[in-house]
XYZ file of N, CA and C in Angstrom:
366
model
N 36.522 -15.084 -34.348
C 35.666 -15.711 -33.356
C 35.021 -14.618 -32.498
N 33.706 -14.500 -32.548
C 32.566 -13.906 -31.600
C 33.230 -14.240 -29.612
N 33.261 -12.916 -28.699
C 32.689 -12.989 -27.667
C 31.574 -14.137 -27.098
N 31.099 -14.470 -26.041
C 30.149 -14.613 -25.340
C 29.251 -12.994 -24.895
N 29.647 -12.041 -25.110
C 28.832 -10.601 -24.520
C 29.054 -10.036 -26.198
N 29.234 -10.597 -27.064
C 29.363 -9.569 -28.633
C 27.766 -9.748 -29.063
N 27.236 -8.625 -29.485
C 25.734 -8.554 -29.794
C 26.015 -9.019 -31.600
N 25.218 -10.317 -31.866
C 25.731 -10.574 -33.168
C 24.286 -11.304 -33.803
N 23.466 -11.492 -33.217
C 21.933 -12.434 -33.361
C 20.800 -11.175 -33.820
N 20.211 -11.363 -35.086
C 19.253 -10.475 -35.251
C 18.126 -11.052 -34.358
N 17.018 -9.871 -33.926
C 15.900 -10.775 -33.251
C 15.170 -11.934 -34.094
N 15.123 -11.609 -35.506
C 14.423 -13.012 -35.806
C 15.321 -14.447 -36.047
N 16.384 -14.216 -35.849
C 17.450 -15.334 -35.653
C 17.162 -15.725 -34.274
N 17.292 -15.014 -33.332
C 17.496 -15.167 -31.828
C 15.841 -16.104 -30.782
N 14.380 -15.443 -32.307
C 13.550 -16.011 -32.396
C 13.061 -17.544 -32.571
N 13.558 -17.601 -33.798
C 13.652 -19.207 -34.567
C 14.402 -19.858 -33.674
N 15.783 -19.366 -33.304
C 16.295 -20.438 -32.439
C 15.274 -20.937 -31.415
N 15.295 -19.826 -30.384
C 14.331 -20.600 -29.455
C 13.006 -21.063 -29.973
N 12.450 -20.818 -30.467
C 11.095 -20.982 -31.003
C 9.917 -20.097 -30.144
N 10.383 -18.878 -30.554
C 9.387 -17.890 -30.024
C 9.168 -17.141 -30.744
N 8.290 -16.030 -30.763
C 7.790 -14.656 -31.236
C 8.706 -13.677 -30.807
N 9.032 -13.155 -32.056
C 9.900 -11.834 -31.650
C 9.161 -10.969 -30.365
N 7.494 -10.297 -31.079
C 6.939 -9.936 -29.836
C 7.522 -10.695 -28.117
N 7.753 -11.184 -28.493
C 8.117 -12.263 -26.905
C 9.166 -11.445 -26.614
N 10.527 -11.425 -27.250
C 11.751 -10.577 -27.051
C 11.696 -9.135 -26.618
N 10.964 -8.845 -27.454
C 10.029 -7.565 -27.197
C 9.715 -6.766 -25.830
N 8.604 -7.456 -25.798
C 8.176 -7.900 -24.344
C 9.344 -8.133 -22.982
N 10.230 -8.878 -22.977
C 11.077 -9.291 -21.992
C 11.989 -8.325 -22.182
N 12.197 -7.296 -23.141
C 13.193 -6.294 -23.044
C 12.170 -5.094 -22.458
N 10.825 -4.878 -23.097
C 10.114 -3.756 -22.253
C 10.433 -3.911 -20.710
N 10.267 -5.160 -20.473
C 10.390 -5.688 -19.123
C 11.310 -5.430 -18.043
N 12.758 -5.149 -18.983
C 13.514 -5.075 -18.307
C 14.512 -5.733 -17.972
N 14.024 -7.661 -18.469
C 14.496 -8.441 -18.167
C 15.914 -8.749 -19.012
N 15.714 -7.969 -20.015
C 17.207 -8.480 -21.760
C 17.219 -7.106 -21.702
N 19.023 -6.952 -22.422
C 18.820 -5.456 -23.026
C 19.710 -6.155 -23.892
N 19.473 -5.735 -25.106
C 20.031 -6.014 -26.133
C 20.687 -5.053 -27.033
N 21.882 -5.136 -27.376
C 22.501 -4.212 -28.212
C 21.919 -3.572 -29.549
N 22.243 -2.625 -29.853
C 21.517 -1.615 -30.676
C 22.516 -1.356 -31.547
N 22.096 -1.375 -33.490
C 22.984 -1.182 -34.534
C 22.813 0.673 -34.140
N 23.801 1.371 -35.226
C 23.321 2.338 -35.144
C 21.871 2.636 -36.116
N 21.306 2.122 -36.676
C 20.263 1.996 -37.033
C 19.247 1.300 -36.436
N 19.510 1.546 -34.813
C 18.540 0.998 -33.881
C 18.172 -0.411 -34.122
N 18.452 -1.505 -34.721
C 17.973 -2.493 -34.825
C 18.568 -3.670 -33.028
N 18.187 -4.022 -32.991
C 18.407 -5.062 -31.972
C 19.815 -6.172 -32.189
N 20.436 -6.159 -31.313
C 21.092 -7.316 -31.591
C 21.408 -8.117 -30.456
N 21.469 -9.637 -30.287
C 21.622 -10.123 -29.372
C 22.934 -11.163 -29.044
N 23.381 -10.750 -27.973
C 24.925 -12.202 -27.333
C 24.406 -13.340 -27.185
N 25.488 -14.046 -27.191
C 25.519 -15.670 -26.990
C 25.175 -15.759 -25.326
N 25.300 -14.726 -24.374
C 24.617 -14.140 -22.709
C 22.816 -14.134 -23.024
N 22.563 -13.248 -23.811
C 21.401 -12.710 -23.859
C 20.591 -14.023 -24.095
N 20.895 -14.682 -25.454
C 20.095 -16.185 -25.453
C 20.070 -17.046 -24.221
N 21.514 -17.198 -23.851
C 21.766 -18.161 -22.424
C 20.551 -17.577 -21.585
N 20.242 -15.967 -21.337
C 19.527 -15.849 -20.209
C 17.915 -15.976 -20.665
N 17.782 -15.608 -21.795
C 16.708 -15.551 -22.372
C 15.643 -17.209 -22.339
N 16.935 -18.210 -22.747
C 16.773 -19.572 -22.151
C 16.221 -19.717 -20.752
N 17.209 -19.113 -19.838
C 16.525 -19.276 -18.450
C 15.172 -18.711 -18.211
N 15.018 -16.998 -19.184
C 13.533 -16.361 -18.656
C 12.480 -17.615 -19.324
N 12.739 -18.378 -20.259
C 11.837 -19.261 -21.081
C 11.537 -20.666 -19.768
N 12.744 -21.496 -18.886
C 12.578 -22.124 -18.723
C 11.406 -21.566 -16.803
N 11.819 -20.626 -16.482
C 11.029 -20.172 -15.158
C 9.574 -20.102 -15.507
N 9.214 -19.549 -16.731
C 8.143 -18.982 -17.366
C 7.360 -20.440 -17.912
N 7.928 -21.144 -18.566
C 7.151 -22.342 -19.182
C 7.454 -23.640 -18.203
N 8.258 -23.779 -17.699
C 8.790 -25.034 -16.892
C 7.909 -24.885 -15.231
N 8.141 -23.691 -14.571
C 7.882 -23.371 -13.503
C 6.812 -22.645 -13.135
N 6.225 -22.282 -14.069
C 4.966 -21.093 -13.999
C 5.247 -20.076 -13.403
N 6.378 -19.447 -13.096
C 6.898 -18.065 -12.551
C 6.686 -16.652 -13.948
N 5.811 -15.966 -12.859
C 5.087 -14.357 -13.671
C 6.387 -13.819 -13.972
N 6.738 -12.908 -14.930
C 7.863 -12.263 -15.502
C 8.330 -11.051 -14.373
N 7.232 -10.651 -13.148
C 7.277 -9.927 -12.124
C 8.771 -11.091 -10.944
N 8.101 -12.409 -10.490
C 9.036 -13.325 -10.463
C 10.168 -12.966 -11.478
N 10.292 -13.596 -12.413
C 11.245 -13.955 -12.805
C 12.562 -12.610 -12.848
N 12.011 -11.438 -12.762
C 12.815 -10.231 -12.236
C 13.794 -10.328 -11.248
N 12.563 -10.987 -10.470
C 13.086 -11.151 -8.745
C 14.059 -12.086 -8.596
N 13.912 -13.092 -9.462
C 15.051 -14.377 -9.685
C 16.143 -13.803 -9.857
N 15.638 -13.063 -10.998
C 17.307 -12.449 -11.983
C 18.177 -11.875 -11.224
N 17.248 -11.029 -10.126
C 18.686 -9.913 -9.561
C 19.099 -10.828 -8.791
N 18.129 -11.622 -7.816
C 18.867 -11.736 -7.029
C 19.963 -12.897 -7.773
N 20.115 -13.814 -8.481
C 21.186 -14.403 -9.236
C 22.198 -13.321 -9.625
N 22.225 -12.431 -9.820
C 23.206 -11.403 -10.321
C 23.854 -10.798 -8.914
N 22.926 -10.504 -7.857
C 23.808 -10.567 -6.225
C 24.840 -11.649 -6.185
N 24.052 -13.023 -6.017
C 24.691 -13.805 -5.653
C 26.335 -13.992 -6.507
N 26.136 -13.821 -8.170
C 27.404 -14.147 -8.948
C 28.338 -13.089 -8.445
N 27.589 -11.689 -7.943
C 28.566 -10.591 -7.200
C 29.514 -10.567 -6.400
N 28.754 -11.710 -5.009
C 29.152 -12.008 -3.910
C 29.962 -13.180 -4.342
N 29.787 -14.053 -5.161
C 31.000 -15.391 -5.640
C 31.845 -14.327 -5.911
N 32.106 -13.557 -6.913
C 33.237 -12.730 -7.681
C 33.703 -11.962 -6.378
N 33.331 -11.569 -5.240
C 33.945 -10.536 -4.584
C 34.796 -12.273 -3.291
N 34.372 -13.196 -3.089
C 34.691 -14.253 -2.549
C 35.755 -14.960 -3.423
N 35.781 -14.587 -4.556
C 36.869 -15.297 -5.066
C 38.455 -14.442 -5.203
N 37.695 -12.823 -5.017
C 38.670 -12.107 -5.223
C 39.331 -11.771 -3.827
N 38.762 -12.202 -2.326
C 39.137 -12.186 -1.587
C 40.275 -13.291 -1.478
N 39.504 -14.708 -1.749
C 40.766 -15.664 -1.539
C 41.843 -15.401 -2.476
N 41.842 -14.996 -3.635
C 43.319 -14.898 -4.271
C 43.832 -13.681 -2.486
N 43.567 -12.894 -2.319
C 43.985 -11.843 -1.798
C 44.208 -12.457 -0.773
N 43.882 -13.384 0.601
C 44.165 -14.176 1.405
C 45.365 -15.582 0.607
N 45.419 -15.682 -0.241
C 46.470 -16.766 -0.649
C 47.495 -15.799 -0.990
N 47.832 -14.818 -1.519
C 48.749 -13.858 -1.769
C 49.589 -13.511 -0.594
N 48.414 -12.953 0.599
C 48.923 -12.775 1.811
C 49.675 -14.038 2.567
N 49.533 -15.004 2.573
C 49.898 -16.580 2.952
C 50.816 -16.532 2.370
N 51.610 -16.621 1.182
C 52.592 -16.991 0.576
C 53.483 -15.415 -0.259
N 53.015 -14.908 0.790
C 53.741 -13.034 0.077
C 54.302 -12.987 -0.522
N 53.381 -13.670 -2.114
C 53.243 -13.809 -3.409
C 52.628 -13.755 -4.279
N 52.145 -12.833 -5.920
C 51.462 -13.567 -6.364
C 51.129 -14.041 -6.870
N 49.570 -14.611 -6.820
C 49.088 -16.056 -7.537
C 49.604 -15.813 -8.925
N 49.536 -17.584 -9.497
C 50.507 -17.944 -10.515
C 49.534 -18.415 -11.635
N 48.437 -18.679 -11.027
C 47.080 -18.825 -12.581
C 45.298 -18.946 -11.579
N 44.606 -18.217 -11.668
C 43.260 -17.979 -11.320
C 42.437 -18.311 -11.815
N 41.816 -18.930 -11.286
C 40.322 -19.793 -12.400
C 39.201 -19.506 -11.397
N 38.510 -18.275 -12.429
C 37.482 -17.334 -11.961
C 36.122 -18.056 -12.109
N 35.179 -17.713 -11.560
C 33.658 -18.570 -11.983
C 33.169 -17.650 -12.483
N 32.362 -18.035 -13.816
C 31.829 -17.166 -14.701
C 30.389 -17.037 -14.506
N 29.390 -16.311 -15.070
C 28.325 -15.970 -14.608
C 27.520 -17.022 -15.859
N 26.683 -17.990 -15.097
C 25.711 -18.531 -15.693
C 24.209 -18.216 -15.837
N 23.296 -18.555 -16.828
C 22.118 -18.537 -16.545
C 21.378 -19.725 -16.231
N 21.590 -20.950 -15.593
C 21.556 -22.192 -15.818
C 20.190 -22.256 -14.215
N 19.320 -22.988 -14.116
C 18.437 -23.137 -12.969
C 18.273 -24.449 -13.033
N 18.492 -24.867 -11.593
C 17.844 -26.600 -11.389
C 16.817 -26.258 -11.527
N 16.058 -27.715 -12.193
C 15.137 -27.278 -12.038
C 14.345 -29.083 -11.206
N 13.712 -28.960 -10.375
C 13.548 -30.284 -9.142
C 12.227 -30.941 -9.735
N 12.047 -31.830 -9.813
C 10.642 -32.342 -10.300
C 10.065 -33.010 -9.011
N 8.786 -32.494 -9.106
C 7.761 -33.082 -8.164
C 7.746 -34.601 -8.042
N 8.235 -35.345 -6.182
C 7.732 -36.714 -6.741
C 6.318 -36.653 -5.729
């Protein structure tokens, strides 16, 4: 069984799925926005992450009309925010530890999504 972060999707697999142009992948990695793992024969390969986010750059871009300049701006700051959850979650184990000068007995961490509401105009 594959990771969620194991680079295992050729780009024209990773293509067809979504229904895009490799150029497109292309593009959003010049960008900055994907980095995708590399065979040693330089070929591209992509995670079950990279699609998830690649999904999101698709839904800002076609759903929302947000420029790929936007959608940058989205990304980090979503990657702050999952920072600041992960450093908030690692505080409360560390405040429940201290409370019961013990420690914790099973942790259920929040994982990093690429997922966006998205609100429809009424």
């Amino acid at each position: 069984m594959y990771g969620y972060d194991e680079p295992m999707y050729l780009i024209s697999v990773v293509a067809k799925i979504l229904s895009i142009h490799p150029q497109t992948l292309r593009q959003y990695e010049r960008e900055g926005l994907i980095e995708p793992g590399r065979t040693d024969g330089k070929m591209r390969l992509y995670s079950q992450r990279d699609i998830d986010k690649i999904k999101t750059i698709l839904r800002l871009t076609r759903d929302l009309g947000v420029n790929l300049a936007g959608v940058d701006i989205i990304l980090r700051l979503k990657d702050r925010l999952d920072d600041q959850d992960r450093e908030i979650e690692e505080m409360k184990v560390i405040i429940e530890k201290l409370k019961n000068n013990q420690p914790s007995k099973s942790i259920a961490k929040k994982q990093s999504s690429y997922e966006v509401i998205i609100f429809e105009k009424h």
